CSV table of C-alpha atoms in Angstrom, one decimal:
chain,number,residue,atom,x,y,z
A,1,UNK,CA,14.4,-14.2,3.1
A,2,UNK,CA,12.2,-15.3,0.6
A,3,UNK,CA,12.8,-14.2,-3.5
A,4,UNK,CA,10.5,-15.3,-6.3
A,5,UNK,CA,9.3,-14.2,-9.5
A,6,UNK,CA,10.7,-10.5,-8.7
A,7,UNK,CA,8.6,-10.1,-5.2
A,8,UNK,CA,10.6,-9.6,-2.2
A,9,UNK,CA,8.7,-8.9,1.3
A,10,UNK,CA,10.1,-6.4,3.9
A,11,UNK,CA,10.7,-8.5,7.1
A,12,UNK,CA,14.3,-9.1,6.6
A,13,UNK,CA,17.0,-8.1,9.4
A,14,UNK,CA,19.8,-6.2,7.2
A,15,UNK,CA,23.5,-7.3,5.9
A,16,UNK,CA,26.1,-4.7,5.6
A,17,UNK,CA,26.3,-4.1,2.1
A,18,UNK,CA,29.7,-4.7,1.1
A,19,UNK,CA,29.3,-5.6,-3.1
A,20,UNK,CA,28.8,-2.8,-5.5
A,21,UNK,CA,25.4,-1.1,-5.3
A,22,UNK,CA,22.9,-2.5,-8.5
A,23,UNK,CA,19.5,-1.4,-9.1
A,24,UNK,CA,16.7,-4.1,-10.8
A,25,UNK,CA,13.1,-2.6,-11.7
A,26,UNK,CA,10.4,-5.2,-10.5
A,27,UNK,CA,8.5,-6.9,-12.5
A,28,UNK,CA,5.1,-6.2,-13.7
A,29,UNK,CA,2.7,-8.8,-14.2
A,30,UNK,CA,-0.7,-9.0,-16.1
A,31,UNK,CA,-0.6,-5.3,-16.6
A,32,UNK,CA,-3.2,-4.5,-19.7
A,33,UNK,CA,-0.9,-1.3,-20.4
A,34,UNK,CA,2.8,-0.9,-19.7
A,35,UNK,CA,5.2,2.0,-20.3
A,36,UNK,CA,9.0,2.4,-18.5
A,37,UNK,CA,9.2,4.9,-15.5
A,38,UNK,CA,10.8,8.1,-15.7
A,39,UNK,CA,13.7,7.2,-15.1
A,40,UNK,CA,15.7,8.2,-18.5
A,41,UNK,CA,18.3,10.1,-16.5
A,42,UNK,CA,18.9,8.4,-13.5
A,43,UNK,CA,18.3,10.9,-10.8
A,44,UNK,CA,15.0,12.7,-12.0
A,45,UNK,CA,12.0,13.1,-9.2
A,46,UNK,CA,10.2,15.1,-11.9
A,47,UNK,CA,6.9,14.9,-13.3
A,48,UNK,CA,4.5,16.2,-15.6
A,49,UNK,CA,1.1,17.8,-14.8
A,50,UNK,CA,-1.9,15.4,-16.8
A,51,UNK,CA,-5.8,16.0,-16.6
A,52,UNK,CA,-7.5,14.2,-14.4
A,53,UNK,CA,-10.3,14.3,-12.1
A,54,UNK,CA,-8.2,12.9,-9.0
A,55,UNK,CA,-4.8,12.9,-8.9
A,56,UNK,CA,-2.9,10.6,-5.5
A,57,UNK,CA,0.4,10.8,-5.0
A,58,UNK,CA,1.8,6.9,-3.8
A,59,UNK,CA,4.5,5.9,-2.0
A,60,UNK,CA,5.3,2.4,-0.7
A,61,UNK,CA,8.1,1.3,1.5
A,62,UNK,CA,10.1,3.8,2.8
A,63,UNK,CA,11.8,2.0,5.4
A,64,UNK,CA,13.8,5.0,6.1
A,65,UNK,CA,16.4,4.0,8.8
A,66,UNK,CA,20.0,6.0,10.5
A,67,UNK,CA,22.0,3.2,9.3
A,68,UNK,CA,24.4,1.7,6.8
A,69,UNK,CA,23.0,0.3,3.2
A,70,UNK,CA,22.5,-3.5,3.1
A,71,UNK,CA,21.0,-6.1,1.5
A,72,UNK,CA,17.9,-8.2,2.2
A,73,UNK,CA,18.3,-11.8,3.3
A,74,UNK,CA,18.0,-12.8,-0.4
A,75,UNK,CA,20.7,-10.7,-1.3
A,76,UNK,CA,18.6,-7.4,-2.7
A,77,UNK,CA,20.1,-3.8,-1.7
A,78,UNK,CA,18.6,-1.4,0.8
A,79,UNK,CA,19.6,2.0,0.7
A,80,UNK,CA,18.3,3.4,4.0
A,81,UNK,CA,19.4,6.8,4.5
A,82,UNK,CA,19.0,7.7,0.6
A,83,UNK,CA,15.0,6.7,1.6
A,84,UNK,CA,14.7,9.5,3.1
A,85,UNK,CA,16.4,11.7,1.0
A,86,UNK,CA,14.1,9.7,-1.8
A,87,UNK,CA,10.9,10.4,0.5
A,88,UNK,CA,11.8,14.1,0.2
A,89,UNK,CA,12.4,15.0,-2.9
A,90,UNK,CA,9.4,12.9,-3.9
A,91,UNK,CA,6.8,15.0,-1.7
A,92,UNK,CA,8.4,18.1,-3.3
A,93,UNK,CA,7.8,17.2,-6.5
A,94,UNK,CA,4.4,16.0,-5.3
A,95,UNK,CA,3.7,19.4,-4.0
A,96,UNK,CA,5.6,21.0,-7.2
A,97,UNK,CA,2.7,19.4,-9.4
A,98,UNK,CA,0.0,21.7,-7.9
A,99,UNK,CA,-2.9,19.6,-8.2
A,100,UNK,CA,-2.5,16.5,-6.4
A,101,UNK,CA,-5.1,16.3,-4.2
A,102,UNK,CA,-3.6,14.0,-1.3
A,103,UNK,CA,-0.5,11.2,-0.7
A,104,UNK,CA,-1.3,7.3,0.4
A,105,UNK,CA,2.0,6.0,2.2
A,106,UNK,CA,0.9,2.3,1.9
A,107,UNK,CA,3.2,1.4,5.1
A,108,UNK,CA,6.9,0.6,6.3
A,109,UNK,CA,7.4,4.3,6.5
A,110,UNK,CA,10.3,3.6,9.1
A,111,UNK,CA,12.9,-0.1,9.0
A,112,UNK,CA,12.8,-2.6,11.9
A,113,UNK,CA,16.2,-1.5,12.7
A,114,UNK,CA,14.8,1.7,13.9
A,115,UNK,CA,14.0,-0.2,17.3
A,116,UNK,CA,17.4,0.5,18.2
A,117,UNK,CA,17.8,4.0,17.3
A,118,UNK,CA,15.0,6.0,18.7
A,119,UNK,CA,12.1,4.4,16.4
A,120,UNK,CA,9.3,7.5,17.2
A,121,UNK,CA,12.1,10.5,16.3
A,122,UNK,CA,13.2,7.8,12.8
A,123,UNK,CA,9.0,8.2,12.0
A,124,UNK,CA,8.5,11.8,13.2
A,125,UNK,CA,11.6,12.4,11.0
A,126,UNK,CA,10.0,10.8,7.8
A,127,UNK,CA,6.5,12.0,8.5
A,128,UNK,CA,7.9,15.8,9.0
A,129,UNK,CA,9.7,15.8,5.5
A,130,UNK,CA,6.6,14.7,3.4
A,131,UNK,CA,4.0,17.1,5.4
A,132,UNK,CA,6.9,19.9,5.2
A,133,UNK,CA,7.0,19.6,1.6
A,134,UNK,CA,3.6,18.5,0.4
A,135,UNK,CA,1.1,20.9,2.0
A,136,UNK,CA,-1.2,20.9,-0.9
A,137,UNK,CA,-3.8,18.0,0.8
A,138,UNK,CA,-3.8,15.6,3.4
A,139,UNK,CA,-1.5,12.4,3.4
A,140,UNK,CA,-3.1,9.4,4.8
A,141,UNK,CA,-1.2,6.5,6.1
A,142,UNK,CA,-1.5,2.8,6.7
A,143,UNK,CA,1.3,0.9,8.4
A,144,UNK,CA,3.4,-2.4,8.0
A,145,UNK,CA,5.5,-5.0,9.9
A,146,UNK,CA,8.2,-2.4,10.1
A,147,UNK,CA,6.7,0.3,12.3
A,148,UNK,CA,5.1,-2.8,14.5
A,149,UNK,CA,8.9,-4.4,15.0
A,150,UNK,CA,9.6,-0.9,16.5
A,151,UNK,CA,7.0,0.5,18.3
A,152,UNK,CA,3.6,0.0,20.2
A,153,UNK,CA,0.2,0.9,18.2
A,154,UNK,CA,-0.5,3.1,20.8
A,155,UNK,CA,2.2,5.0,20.1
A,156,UNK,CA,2.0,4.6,16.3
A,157,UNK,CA,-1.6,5.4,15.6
A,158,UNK,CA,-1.4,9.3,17.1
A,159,UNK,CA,1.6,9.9,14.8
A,160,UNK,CA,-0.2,8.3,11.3
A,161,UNK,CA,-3.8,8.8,12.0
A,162,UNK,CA,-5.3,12.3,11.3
A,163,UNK,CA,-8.8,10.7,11.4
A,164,UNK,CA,-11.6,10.5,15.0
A,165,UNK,CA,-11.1,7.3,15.7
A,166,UNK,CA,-12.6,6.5,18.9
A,167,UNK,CA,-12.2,2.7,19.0
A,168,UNK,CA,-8.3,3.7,18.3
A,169,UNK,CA,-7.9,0.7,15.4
A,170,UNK,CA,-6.4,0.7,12.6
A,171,UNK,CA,-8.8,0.9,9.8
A,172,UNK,CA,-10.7,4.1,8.4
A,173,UNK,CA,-12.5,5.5,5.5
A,174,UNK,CA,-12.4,9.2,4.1
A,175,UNK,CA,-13.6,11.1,1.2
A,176,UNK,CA,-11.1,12.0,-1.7
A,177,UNK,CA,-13.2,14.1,-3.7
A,178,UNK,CA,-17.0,14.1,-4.6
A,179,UNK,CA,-17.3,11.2,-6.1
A,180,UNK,CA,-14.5,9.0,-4.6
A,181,UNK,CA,-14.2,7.4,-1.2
A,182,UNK,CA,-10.5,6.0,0.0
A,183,UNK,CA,-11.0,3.2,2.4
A,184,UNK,CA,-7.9,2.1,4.5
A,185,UNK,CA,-7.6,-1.6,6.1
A,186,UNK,CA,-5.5,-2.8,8.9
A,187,UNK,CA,-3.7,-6.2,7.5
A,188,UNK,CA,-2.4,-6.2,10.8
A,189,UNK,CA,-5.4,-6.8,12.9
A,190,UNK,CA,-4.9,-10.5,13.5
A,191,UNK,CA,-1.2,-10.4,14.2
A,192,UNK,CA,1.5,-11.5,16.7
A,193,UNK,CA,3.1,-7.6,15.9
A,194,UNK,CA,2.3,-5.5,19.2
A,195,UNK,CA,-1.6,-6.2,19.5
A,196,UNK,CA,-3.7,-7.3,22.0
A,197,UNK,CA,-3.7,-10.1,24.0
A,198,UNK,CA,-6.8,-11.7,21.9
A,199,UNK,CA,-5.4,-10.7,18.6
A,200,UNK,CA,-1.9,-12.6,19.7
A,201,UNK,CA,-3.9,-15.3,20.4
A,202,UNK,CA,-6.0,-15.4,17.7
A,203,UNK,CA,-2.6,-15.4,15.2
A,204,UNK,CA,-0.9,-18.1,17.7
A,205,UNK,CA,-3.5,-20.5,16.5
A,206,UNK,CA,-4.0,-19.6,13.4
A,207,UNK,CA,0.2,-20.0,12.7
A,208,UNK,CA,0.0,-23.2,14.7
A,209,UNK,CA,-2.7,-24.9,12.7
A,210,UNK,CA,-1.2,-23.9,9.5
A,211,UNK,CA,2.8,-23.5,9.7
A,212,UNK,CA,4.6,-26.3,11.4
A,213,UNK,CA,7.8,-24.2,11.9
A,214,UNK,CA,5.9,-21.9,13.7
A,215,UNK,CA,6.1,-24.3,17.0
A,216,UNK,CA,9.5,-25.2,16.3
A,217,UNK,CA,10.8,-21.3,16.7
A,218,UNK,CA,11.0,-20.7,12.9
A,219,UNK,CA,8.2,-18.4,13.0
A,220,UNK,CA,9.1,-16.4,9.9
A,221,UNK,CA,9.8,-19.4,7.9
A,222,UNK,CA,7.7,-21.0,5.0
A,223,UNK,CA,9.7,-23.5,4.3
A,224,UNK,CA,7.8,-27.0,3.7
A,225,UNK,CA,4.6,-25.1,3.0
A,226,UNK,CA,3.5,-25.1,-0.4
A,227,UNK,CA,1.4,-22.2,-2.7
A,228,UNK,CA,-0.9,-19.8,-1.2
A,229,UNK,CA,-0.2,-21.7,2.5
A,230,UNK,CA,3.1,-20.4,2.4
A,231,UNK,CA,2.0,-17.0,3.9
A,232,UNK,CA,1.2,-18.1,7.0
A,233,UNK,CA,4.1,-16.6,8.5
A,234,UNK,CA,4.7,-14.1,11.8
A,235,UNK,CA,5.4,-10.6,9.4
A,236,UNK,CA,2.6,-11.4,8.3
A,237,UNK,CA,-1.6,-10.8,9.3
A,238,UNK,CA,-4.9,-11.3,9.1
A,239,UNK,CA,-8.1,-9.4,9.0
A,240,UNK,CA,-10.7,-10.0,11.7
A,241,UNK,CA,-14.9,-10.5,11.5
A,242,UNK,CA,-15.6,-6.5,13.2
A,243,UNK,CA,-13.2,-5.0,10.3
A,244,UNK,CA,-14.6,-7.3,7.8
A,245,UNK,CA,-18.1,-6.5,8.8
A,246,UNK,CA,-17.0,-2.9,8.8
A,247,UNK,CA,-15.7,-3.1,5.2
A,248,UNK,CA,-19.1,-4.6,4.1
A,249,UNK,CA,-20.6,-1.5,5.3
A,250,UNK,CA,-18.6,0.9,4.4
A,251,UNK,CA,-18.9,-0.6,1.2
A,252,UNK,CA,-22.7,-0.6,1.3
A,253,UNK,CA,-22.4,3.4,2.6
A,254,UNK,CA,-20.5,4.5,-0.9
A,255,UNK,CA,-22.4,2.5,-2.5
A,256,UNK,CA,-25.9,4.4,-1.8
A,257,UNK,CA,-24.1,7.6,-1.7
A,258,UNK,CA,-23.1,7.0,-5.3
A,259,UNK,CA,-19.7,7.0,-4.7
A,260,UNK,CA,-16.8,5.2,-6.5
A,261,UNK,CA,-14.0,3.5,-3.8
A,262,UNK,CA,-10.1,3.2,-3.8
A,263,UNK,CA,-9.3,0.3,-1.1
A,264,UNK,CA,-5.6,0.6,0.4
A,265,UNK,CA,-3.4,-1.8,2.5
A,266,UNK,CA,0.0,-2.9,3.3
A,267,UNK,CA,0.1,-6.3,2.5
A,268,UNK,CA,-1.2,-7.5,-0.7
A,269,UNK,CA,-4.6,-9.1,-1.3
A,270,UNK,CA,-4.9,-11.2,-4.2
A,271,UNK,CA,-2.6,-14.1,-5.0
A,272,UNK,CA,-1.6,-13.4,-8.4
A,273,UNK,CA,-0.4,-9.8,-7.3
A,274,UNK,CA,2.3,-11.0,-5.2
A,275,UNK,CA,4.2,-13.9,-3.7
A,276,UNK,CA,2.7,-16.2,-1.4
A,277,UNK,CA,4.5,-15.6,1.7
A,278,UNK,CA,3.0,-11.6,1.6
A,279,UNK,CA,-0.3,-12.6,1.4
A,280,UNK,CA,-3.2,-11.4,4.3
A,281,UNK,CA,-3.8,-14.8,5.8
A,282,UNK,CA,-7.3,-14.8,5.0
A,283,UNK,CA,-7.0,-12.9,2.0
A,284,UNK,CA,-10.3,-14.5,0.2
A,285,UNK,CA,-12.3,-13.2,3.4
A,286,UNK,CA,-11.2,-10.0,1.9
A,287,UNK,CA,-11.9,-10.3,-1.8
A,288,UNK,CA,-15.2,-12.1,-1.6
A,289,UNK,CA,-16.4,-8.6,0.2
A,290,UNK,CA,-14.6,-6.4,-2.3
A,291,UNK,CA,-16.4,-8.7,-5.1
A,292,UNK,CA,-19.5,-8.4,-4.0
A,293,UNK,CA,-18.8,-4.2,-4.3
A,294,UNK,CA,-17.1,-4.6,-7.7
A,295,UNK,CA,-19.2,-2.1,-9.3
A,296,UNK,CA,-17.6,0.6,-7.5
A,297,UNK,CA,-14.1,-0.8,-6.2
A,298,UNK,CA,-11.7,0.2,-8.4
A,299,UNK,CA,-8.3,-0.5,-7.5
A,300,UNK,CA,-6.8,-2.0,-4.3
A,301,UNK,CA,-3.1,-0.5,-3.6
A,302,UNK,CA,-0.9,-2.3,-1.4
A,303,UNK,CA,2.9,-2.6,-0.5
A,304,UNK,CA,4.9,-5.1,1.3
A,305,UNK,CA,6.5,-6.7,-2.0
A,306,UNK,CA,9.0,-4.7,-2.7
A,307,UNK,CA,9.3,-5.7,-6.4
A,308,UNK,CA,5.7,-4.4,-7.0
A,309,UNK,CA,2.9,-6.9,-8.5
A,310,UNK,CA,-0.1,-7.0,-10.7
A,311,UNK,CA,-3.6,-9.0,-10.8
A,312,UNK,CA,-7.2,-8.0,-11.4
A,313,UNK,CA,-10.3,-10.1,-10.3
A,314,UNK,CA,-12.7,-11.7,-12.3
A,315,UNK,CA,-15.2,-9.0,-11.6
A,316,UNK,CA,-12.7,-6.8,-12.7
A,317,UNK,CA,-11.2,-5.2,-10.0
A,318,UNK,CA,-7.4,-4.2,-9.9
A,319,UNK,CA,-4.8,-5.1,-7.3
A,320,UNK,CA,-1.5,-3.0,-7.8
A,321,UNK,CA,1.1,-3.4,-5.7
A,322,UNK,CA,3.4,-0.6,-5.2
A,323,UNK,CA,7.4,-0.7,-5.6
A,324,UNK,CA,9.4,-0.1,-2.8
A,325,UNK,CA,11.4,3.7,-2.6
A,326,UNK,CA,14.2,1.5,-0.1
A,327,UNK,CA,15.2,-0.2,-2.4
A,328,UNK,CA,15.9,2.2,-5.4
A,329,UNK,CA,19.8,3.5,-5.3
A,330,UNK,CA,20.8,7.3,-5.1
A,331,UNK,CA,20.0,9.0,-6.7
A,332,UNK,CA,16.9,7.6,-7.8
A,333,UNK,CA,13.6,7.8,-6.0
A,334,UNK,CA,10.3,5.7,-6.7
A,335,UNK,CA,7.1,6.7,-6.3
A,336,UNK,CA,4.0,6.9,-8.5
A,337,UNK,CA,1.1,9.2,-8.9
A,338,UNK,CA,-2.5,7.9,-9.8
A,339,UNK,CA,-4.5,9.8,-12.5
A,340,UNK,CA,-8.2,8.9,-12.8
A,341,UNK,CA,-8.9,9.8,-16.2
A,342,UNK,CA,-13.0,10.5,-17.3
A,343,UNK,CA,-12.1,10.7,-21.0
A,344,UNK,CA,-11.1,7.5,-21.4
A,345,UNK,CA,-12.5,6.0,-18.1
A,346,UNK,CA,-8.9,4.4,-16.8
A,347,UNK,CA,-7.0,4.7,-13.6
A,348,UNK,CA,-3.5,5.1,-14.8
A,349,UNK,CA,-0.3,4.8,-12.8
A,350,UNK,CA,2.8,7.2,-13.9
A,351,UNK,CA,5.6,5.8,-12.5
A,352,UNK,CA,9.0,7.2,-11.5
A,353,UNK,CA,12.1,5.9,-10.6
A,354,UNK,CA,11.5,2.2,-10.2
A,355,UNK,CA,7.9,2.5,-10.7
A,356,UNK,CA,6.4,0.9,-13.4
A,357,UNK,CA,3.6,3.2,-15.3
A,358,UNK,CA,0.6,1.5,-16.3
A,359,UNK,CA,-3.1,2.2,-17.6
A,360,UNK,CA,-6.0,0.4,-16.4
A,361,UNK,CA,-9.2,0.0,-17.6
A,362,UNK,CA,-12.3,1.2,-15.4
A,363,UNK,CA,-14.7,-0.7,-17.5
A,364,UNK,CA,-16.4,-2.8,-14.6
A,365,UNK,CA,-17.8,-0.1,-12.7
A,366,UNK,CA,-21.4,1.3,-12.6
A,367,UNK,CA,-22.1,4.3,-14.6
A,368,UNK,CA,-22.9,7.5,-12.0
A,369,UNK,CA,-23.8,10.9,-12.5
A,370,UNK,CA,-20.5,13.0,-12.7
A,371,UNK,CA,-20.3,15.5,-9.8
A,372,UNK,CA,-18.4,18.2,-10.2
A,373,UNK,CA,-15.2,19.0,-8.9
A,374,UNK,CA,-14.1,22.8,-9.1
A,375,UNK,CA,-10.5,22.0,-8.7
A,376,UNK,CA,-9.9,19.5,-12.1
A,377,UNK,CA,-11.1,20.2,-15.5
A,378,UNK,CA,-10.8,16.9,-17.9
A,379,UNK,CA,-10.2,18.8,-21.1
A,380,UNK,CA,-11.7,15.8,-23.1
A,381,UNK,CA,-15.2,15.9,-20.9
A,382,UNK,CA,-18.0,18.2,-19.4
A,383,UNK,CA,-19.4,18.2,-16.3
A,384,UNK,CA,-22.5,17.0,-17.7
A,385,UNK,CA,-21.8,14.0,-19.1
A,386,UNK,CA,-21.0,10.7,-17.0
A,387,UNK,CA,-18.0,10.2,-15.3
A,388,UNK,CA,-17.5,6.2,-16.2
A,389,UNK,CA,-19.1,3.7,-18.3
């Protein structure tokens, strides 16, 4: 298991946990704004109501598993069972706020471990509690190595994907509100995880080309590599040319429909938001689209380092990535809700549990006509005036 600079990825096979329990908040890098999470006594899952014109729930990592706490291979706790409990009490506070207007899980909903213990009841179990308790709007999904170590896609995508997909991948695009899109990308398309026969292949020679231990049986292992190659590693993926072309369009779509964009993923994008080894292989394919769209791309979420991460572009867009609710000990749950503020034209981040808050600028994007949105009032703006810049 790799550790560095507070980033931990989620491909490690547990440890029984045997030391007393500890709890470190991840780090935050680069952040513009910072603030602590909620977290003043401990246990709270609370939150309070703020005006916004979109408000996302976010949860990252559940890794929910029937099993015994452990620790990660470089020595961090996992608290399995509590994630669900976590999971839980987070979608009922969620649903408590009465104006969040949908959840992204950014992946790992279930652990690897669930291979051995019934892995489609672990998920249904997870994916009943947060649609039991936060009914409010719809809760849209992207999945991780985790659910991939456990279970086919075919028998993945029914359970996550609420969207027509006819193609049956694993990428998709819906409409938040008026004036924002959420578009959702499969780091997993080039992978060695449970795809097709072209995908594997496709991954088998990208790994051999650029890991050495690869051929040698250490397929999860960077060692040797140095920098950004050391993410060319089996729990890890890659983005192929028809999702990439798909992106640019969608892209294209929002923007001649005057539409602002959210992009979600599991594994992180940009290189200063994350360690190396969590990277998308061909992460610049990705942000060379996105850049070319940075006057409506606001923010790209991912998880997959469970310490959570920071970077923005140099066109200005943000990549957050999320902290993990696994590894937050009882009776603390992490999650974070997203408020995009007009009044101030931000995106900020109110973090709970292990969470870190944050504000961040929106001052890149295009100004557009503000469309209005019966269900949120800003209380320092009109409906007549612009929503950003």
């Amino acid at each position: 298991m790799i550790e560095s600079i507070g980033v931990v990825c989620a491909f490690a096979v547990v440890r029984k946990m045997t030391a007393s329990p500890s709890s470190a908040v991840g780090l935050l890098s680069s952040v513009e704004e910072e603030e602590e999470a909620d977290n003043s006594s401990g246990s709270t899952c609370r939150s309070s109501s703020s005006s916004a014109s979109l408000r996302l729930g976010l949860l990252a990592d559940i890794q929910y598993a029937p099993i015994d706490d452990g620790f990660s291979y470089g020595g961090t706790p996992r608290y399995y069972r509590h994630a669900l409990d976590a999971a839980e009490r987070a979608s009922l506070d969620l649903e408590s706020q009465g104006n969040i207007d949908a959840v992204l899980n950014l992946g790992d909903t279930i652990d690897g471990q669930c291979v051995n213990h019934d892995p489609l009841s672990c998920l249904q179990r997870v994916l009943s509690v947060l649609t039991d308790n936060y009914v409010s709007g719809p809760i849209h999904h992207t999945y991780g190595n985790h659910e991939l170590y456990s279970m086919d896609r075919s028998t993945l995508f029914p359970q996550i994907h609420s969207h027509d997909n006819e193609q049956d991948v694993g990428y998709y695009s819906t409409i938040l509100n008026k004036q924002w899109k959420l578009i959702v990308l499969d780091s997993y398309d080039i992978s060695l995880l449970k795809q097709s026969k072209d995908k594997r292949d496709l991954a088998h020679e990208i790994l051999s080309e650029n890991n050495p231990n690869y051929k040698l049986g250490m397929e999860n292992s960077p060692e040797g590599l140095e920098g950004l190659e050391r993410r060319f590693v089996a729990f890890g993926g890659g983005i192929d040319t028809p999702q990439l072309n798909w992106l640019r369009q969608t892209l294209e779509e929002a923007r001649n429909d005057g539409q602002y964009v959210l992009i979600m993923s599991h594994q992180p994008i940009m290189p200063e938001s994350s360690h190396p080894v969590c990277l998308v292989w061909n992460y610049q394919d990705v942000m060379d689209i996105l850049d070319d769209y940075s006057d409506i791309v606001a923010m790209h979420l991912s998880g997959h380092a469970h310490s959570g991460g920071y970077g923005r572009s140099d066109n200005g867009i943000h990549y957050r990535v999320m902290e993990a609710i696994l590894e937050s000990p009882p009776p603390i749950c992490t999650y974070g809700i997203l408020n995009i503020i007009n009044s101030n034209k931000s995106i900020q981040i109110q973090g709970f549990g292990n969470c870190k808050s944050a504000t961040y600028s929106l001052d890149h994007l295009r100004q557009q006509p503000l469309q209005t949105d019966d269900n949120h009032n800003d209380n320092d703006a009109t409906n007549s005036h612009p929503l950003i810049l």
